[in-house]
Each structure stands twice: as structure tokens, then as C-alpha cells.
Tab-separated table of C-alpha atoms in Angstrom:
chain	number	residue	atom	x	y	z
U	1	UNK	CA	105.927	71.479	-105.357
U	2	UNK	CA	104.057	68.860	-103.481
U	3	UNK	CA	104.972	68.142	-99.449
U	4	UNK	CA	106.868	65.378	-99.361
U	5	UNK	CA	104.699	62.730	-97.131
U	6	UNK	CA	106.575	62.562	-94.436
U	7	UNK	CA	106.120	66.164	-93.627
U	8	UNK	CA	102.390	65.639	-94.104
U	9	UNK	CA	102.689	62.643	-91.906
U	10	UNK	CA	104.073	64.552	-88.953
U	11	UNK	CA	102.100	67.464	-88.676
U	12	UNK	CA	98.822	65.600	-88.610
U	13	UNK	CA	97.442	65.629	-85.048
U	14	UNK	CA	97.732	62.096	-83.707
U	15	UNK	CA	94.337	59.859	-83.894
U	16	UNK	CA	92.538	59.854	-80.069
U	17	UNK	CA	92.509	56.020	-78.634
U	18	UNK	CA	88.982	55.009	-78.879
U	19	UNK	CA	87.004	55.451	-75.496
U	20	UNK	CA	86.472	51.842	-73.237
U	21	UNK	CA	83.628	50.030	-73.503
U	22	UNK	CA	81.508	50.343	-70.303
U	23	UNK	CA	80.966	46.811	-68.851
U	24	UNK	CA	77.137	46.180	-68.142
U	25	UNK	CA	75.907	45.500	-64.717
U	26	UNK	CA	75.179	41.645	-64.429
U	27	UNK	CA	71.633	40.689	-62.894
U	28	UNK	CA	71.432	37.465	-60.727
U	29	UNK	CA	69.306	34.722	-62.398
U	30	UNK	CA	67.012	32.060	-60.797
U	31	UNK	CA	70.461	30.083	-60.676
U	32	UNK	CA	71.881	32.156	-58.309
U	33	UNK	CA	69.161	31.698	-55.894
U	34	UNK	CA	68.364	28.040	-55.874
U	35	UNK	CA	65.619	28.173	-53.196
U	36	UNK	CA	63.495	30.524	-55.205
U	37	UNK	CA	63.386	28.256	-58.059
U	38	UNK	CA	62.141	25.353	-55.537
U	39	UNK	CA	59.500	27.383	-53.652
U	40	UNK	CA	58.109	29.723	-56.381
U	41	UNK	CA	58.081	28.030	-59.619
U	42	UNK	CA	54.476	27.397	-60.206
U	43	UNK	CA	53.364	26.055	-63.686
U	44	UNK	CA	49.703	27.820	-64.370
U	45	UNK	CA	47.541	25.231	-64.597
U	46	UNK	CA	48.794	25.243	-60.417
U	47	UNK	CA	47.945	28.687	-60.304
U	48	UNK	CA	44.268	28.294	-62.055
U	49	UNK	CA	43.825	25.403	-59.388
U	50	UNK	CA	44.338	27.030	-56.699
U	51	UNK	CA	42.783	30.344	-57.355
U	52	UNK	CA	39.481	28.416	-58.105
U	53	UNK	CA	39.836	26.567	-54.664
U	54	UNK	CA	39.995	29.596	-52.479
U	55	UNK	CA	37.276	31.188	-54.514
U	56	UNK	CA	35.151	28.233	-54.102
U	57	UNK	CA	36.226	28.197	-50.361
U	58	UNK	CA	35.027	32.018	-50.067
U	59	UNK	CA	31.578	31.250	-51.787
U	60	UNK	CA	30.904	28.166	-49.563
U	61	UNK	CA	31.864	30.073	-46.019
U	62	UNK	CA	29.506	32.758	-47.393
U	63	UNK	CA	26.802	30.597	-48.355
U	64	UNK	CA	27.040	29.013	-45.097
U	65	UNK	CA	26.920	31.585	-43.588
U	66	UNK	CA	23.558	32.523	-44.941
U	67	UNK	CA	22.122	29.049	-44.475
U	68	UNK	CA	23.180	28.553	-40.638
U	69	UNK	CA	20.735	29.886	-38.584
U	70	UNK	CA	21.495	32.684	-35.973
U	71	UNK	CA	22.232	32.063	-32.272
U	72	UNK	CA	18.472	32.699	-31.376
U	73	UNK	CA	16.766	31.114	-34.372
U	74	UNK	CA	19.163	28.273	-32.980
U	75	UNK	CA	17.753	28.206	-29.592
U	76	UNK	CA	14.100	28.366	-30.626
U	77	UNK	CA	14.336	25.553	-32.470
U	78	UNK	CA	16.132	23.421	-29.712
U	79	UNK	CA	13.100	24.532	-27.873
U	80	UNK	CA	10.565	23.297	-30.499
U	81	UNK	CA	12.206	20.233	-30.443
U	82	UNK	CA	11.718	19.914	-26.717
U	83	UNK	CA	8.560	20.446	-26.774
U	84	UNK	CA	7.064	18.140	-29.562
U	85	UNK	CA	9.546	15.136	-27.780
U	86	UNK	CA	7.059	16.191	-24.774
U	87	UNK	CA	4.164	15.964	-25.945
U	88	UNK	CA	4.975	12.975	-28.369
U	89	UNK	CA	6.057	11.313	-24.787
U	90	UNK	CA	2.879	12.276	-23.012
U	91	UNK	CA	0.936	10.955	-25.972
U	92	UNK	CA	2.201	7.497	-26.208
U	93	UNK	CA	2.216	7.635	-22.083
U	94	UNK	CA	-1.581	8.366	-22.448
U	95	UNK	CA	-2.198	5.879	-25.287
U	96	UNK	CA	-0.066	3.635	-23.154
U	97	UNK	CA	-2.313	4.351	-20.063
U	98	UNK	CA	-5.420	3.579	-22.305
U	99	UNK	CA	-4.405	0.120	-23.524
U	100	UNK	CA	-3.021	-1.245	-19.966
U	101	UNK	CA	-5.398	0.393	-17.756
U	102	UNK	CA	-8.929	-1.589	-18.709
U	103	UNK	CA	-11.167	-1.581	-16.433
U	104	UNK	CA	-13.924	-4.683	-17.342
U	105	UNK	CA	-17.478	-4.615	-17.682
U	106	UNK	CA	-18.476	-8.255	-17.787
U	107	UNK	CA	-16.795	-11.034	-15.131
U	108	UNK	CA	-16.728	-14.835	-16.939
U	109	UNK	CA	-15.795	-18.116	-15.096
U	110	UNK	CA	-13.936	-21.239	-15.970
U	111	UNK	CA	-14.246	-24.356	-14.243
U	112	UNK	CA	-11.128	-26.711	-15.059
U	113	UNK	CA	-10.435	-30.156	-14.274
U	114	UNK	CA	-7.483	-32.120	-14.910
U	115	UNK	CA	-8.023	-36.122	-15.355
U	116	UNK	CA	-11.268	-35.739	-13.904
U	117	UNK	CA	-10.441	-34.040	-10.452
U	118	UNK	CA	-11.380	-30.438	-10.231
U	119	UNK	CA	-8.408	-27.642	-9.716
U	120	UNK	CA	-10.300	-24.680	-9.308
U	121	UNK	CA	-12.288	-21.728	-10.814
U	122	UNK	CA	-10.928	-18.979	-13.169
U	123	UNK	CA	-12.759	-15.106	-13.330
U	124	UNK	CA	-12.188	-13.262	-16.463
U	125	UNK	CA	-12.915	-10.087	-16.680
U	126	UNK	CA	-14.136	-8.820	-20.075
U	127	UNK	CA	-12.528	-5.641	-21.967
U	128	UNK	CA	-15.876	-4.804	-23.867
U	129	UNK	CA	-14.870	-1.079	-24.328
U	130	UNK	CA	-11.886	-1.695	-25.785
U	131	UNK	CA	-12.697	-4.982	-27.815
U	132	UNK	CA	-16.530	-5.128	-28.231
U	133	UNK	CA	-16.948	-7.761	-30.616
U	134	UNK	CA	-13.891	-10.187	-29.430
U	135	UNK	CA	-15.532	-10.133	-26.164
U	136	UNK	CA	-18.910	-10.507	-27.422
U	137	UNK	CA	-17.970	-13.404	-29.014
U	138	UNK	CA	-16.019	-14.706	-25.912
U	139	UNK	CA	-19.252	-14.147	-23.986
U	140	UNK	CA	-20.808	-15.774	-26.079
U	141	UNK	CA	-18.896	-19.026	-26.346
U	142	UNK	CA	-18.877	-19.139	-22.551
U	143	UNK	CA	-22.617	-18.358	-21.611
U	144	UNK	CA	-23.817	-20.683	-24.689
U	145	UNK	CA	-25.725	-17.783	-26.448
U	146	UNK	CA	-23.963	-18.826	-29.560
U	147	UNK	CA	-25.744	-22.418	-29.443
U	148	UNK	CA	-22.291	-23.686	-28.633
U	149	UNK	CA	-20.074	-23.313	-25.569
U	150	UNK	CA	-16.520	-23.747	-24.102
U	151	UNK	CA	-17.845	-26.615	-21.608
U	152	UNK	CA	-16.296	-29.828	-22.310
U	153	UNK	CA	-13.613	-28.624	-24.628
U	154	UNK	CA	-10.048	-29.581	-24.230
U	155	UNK	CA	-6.862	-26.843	-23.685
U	156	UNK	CA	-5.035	-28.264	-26.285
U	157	UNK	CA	-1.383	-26.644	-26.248
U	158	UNK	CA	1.052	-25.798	-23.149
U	159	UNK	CA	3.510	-23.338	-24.048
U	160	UNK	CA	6.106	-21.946	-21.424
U	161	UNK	CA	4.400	-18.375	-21.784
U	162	UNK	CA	0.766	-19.672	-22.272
U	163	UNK	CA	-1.944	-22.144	-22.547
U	164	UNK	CA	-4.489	-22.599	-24.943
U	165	UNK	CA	-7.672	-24.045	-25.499
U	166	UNK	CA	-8.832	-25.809	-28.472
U	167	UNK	CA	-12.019	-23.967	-29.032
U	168	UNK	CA	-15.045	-25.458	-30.482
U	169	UNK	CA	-15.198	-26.774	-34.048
U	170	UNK	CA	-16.715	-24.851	-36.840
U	171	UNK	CA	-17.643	-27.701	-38.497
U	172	UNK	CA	-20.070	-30.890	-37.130
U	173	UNK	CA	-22.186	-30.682	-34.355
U	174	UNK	CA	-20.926	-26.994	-33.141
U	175	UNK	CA	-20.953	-26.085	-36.596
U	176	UNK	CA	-24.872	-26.741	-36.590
U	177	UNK	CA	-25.137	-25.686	-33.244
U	178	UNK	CA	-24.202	-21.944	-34.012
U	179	UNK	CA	-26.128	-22.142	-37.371
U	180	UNK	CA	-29.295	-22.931	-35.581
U	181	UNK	CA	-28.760	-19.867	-33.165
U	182	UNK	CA	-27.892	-17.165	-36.325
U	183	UNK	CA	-24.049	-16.907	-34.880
U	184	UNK	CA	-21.562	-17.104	-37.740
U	185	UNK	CA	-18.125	-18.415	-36.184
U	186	UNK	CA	-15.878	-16.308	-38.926
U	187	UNK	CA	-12.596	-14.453	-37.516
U	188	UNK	CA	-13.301	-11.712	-40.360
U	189	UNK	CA	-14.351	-8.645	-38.055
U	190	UNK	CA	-12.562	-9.876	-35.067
U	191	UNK	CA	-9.417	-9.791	-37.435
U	192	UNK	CA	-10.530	-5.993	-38.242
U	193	UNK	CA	-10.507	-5.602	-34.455
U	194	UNK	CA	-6.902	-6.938	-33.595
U	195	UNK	CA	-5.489	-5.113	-36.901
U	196	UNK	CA	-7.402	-1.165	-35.101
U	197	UNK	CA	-6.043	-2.308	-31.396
U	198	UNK	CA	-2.555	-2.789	-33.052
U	199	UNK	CA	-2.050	0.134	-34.204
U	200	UNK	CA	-3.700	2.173	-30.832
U	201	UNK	CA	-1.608	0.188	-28.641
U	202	UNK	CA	1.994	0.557	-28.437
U	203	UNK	CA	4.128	-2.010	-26.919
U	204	UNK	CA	3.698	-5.838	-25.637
U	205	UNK	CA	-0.463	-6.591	-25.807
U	206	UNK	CA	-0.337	-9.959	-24.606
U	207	UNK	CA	1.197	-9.248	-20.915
U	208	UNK	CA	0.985	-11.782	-18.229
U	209	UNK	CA	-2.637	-12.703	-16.927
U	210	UNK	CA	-4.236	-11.776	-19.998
U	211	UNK	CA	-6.970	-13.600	-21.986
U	212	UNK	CA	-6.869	-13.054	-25.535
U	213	UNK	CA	-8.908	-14.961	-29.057
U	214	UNK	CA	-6.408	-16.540	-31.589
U	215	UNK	CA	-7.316	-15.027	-35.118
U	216	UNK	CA	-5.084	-15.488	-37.620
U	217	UNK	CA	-1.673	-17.859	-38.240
U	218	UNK	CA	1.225	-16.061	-39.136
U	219	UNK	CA	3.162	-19.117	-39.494
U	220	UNK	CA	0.309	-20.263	-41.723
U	221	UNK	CA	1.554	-20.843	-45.974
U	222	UNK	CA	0.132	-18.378	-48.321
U	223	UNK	CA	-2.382	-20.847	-50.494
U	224	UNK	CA	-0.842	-22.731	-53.077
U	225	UNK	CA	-1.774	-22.619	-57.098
U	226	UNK	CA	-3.368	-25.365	-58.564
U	227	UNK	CA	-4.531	-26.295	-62.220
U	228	UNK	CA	-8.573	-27.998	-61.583
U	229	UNK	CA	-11.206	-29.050	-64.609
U	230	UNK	CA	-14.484	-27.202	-64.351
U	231	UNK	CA	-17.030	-28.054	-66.846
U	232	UNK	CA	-14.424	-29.449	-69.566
U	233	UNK	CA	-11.920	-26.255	-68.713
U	234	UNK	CA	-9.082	-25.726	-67.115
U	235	UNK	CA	-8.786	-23.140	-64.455
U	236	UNK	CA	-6.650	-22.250	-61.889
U	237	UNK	CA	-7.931	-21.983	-58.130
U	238	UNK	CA	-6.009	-21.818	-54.781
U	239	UNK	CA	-5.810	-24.529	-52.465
U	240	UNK	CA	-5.684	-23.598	-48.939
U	241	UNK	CA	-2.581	-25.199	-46.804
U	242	UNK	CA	-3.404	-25.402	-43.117
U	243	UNK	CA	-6.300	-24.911	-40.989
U	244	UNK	CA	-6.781	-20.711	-40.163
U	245	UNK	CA	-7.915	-20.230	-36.764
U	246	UNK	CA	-12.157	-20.098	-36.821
U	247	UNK	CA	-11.870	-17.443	-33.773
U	248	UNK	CA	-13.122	-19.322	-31.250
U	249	UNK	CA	-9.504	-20.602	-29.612
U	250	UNK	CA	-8.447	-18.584	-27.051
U	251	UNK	CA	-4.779	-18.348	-25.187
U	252	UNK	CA	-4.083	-17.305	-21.179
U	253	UNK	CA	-1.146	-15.904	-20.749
U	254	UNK	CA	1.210	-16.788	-17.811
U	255	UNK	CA	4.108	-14.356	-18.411
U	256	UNK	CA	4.582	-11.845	-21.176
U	257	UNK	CA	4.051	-13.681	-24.447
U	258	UNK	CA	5.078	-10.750	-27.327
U	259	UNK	CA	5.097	-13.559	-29.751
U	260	UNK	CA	1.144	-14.073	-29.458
U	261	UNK	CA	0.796	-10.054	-30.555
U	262	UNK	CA	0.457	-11.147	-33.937
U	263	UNK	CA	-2.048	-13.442	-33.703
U	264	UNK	CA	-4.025	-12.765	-30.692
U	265	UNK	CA	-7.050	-10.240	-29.942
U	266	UNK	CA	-6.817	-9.528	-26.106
U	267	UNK	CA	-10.416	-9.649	-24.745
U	268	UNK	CA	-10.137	-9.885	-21.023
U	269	UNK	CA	-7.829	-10.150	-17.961
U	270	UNK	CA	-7.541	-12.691	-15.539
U	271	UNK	CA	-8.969	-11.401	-11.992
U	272	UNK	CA	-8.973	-14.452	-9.998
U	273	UNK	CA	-7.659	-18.183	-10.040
U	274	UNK	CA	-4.253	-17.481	-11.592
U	275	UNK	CA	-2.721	-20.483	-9.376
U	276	UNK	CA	-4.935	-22.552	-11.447
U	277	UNK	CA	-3.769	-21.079	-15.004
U	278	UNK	CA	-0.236	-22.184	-13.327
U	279	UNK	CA	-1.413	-26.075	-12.244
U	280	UNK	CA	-2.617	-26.125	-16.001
U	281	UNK	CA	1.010	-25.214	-17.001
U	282	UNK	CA	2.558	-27.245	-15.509
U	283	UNK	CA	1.105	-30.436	-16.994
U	284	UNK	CA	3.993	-32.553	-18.438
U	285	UNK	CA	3.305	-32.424	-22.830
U	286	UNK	CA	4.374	-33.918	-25.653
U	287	UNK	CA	8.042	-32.784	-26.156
U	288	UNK	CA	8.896	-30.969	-29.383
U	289	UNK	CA	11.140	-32.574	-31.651
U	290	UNK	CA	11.644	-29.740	-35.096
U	291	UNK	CA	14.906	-30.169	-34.453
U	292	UNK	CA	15.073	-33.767	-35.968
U	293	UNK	CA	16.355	-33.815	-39.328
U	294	UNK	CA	14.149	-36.781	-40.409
U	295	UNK	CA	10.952	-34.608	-39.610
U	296	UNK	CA	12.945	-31.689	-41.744
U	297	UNK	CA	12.751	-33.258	-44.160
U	298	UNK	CA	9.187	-35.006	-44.258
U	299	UNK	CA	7.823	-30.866	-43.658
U	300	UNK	CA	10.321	-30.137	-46.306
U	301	UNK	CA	8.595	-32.650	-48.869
U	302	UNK	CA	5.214	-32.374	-47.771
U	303	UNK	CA	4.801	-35.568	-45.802
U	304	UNK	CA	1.141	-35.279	-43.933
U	305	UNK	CA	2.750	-37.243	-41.200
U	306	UNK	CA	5.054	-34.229	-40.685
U	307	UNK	CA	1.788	-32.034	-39.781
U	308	UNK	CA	-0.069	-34.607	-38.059
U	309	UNK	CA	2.878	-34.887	-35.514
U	310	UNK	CA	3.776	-31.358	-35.117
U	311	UNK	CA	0.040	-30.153	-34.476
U	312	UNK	CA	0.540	-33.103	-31.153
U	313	UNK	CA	3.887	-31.179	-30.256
U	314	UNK	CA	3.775	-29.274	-26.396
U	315	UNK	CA	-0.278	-31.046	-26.320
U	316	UNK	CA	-0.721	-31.810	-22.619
U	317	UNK	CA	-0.673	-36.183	-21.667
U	318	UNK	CA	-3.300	-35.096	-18.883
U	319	UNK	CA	-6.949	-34.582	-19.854
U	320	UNK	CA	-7.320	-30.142	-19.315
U	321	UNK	CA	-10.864	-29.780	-19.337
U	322	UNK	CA	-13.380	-26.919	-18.947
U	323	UNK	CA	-16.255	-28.957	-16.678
U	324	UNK	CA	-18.459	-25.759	-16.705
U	325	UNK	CA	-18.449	-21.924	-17.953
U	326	UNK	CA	-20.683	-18.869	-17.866
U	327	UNK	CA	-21.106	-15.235	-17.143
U	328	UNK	CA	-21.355	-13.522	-13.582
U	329	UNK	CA	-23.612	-11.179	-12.665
């Protein structure tokens, strides 16, 4: 016969409880430690930036590195340096030297008068190694080996720094004077002469008590462009505004004049009869009036009366006269 189930039932050996599930160890996230999260969390385009930077930091403190010079390649060239700023100064100190220190080789006189009565004498002495053909032309003009002379002729302007005399014409009688005698009265190689001394000579040419030939105008218009008929044509030609300086004016300075530098070829230097340069400047002139805005604007348009007025500006009222010139032996 079968067991009855119940007996089955009870001798079966009781089912074991199933063993506990061991809990797993839980590991602290970034929310646990808030101030990581704020100091570490770096996207990577960050981290690509700033990896390049201090490798392009490390290359550049290298390269410089390389490129700065050491302590005694640093000191020679300090030293170098020194040395040309020397010899640069003792170069423009000798140049200097050469263009103050002139001794001259020919003595010239100027008698003036002023409204008749005579004031004195003025000696010149020429420069002729250091401007041979401006004071070969000077001589010239005063001994009357150019046909023509300085005796007779007017000082025409009286600035505060200078005086100057009006030359002699280059056209009429002094014109055909020269011709007669082979001298040609153009400023082209004393203007070669003033542009070689310019650049020899450093500094302020025109100093006080020298005697110097005007060549050129700086404040003189370029020429102006005009339409004329030639032979049934039209052609364009240039039409000269102003009167350039013939080089036979000449300018004695009083004080330092820098503003003649650019027009004036110093010749000679004033040896004696500098109180009568200073009677001559102090002759009352013709009192400058630019600032008026009527004669603005008649130089503005053009007006001839405009130029006729300004050439009588700072001219003398007394008559400044040279009653007799010549060379000294």
C-alpha cells in the first residue's frame, strides 16, 4: 500500500531558509562632495586650452632663451654702443669745429651812410676755403671786377635778426654792366654750394656777425600752369610767380638768424664795425601789417597791390647806403 501523505510529509527534512542577501558597499558620488564638483569639473575643450598654453609658454621661454644674448655677449655690445656714440660725437664735434672755426683769406670793406652822413666802415672777412665761389662772387661785387659793384646800392630790408641789402639788378644798366665784363649773375652754382655746405655743417649757419648771399626763396610759389598759342597751337608753359633771388643780395646778421639757413650761403664774417651793422638796425621801417584781413584777402585773390605792399614791409624810411666798397690788401 501507498504511505499515506502525511507520513511522507513528516519525514521529509525541512527546506533550509534561503541565505541573506549581502548588502553592497555604497561609493560616495560627486554629490557628496560638493567642492570637488566646483573646483575640478573641467569640460575638455578647457583642458585642450590650457595644455596648448603652457606648451606654448615652454616653447617661447626656450626660444628666448636661445635668442637673448649671454651676460658677456651683453656687455660687449653695451660697449660697442659706447664707442660708436663716441666717435659719432667726436665726428660731428670735428665737423662742428670745421664749419664755425673759418679762418678768412680775403678782408672786404663797406662804407655806409645813412641820409647822407657817414656811420662808419664795415671789414668782412671772406670764407674762400669753405665757400669759393659765393665769395668769389662777393669779391667780386665789392671790388667791381664783375663790371658792377655794391657802391651806391640801397640795404633794402631791416629785420630784428638781420639786414639786407638790395643787391644790384640783373637786368638794365648792371645787367649790361656784367655782360660786358663775361660775369653771368645766375645763383645756379652758388645754389650747388649752399645745398654741399648744408649737409657738412650741422647746426645754426647763419650765427650772429655773419655775412651770407641770398640764393633761393623758400617762401617763393612753385610756377603756375598756363595754356599760351605758339604758331597756331596750343601749349602749355609755366609762368614764373615772384622774383628768385639773382645772387647778388646779401644779409648781415645781428643775432642768430636760423630762419636765413634756408636761403642763405654764408661767405664771410664780420671782423670789424659791428656797432655800425647795429646803427643800420636800428633805423625805424615800414611796419608790417599781414595780419590785416583786407591784405588776406587781396594775397589770397591775387591782387598785385598785395605784393607791391608787402615787398615795402620792414624797408628802412632812412636812405642805408653803401658810399664806397672794395677789397683790402
Amino acid at each position: 500500500m501507498l504511505q499515506s501523505p502525511k507520513f511522507l510529509q513528516s519525514s521529509a527534512p525541512p527546506p533550509t531558509p534561503p541565505s541573506p542577501i549581502p548588502q553592497l558597499q555604497v561609493v560616495p558620488t560627486c554629490s557628496s562632495f560638493p567642492f570637488i564638483k566646483q573646483c575640478c569639473k573641467f569640460s575638455r575643450r578647457e583642458l585642450t586650452i590650457g595644455s596648448n598654453s603652457l606648451l606654448l609658454a615652454l616653447l617661447a621661454s626656450q626660444s628666448l632663451e636661445a635668442l637673448l644674448p649671454s651676460k658677456a655677449q651683453a656687455e660687449n655690445l653695451v660697449d660697442d654702443d659706447t664707442n660708436r656714440t663716441e666717435q659719432e660725437a667726436q665726428t660731428s664735434n670735428a665737423t662742428a669745429a670745421t664749419c664755425t672755426d673759418r679762418s678768412p683769406t680775403k678782408r672786404a670793406f663797406l662804407d655806409i651812410s645813412i641820409d647822407g652822413e657817414p656811420v662808419g666802415r664795415i671789414i668782412i672777412g671772406l670764407h674762400e676755403d669753405d665757400a669759393p665761389v659765393g665769395a668769389a662772387r662777393f669779391g667780386s661785387l665789392v671790388s667791381g671786377a664783375a663790371g658792377t659793384s655794391y657802391r651806391r646800392k640801397e640795404f633794402v630790408k631791416i629785420m630784428p635778426n638781420y639786414v639786407q641789402h638790395g643787391g644790384v639788378r640783373s637786368f638794365g644798366v648792371d645787367a649790361e654792366l656784367a655782360k660786358k665784363t663775361g660775369t653771368n649773375l645766375e645763383v645756379d652754382n652758388l645754389t650747388e654750394e649752399w645745398e654741399r655746405l648744408n649737409e657738412k655743417c650741422a647746426g645754426i649757419k647763419n650765427k650772429a656777425g655773419t655775412v651770407g648771399i641770398v640764393v633761393r626763396d623758400p617762401s617763393r610759389p612753385p610756377p603756375k600752369m598756363k595754356l599760351v598759342a605758339r604758331k597756331g597751337k596750343l601749349e602749355i608753359d609755366q609762368e614764373e610767380v615772384g622774383t628768385a633771388p639773382n645772387g647778388t643780395e646779401f644779409v648781415i646778421t645781428t643775432k642768430d638768424s636760423p630762419e636765413l639757413d634756408a636761403s642763405t650761403l654764408v661767405v664771410g664774417t664780420v671782423l670789424e664795425g659791428k656797432e655800425v651793422v647795429e646803427k643800420i638796425g636800428a633805423v625805424k621801417t615800414v611796419q608790417e601789417n599781414t595780419s590785416s584781413p583786407y591784405f588776406r584777402v587781396a594775397k589770397l585773390i591775387g591782387d598785385k597791390r598785395a605784393v607791391v605792399a608787402e615787398r615795402g614791409f620792414n624797408r628802412p624810411y632812412a636812405k642805408v647806403v653803401i658810399t664806397n666798397c672794395g677789397l683790402m690788401k
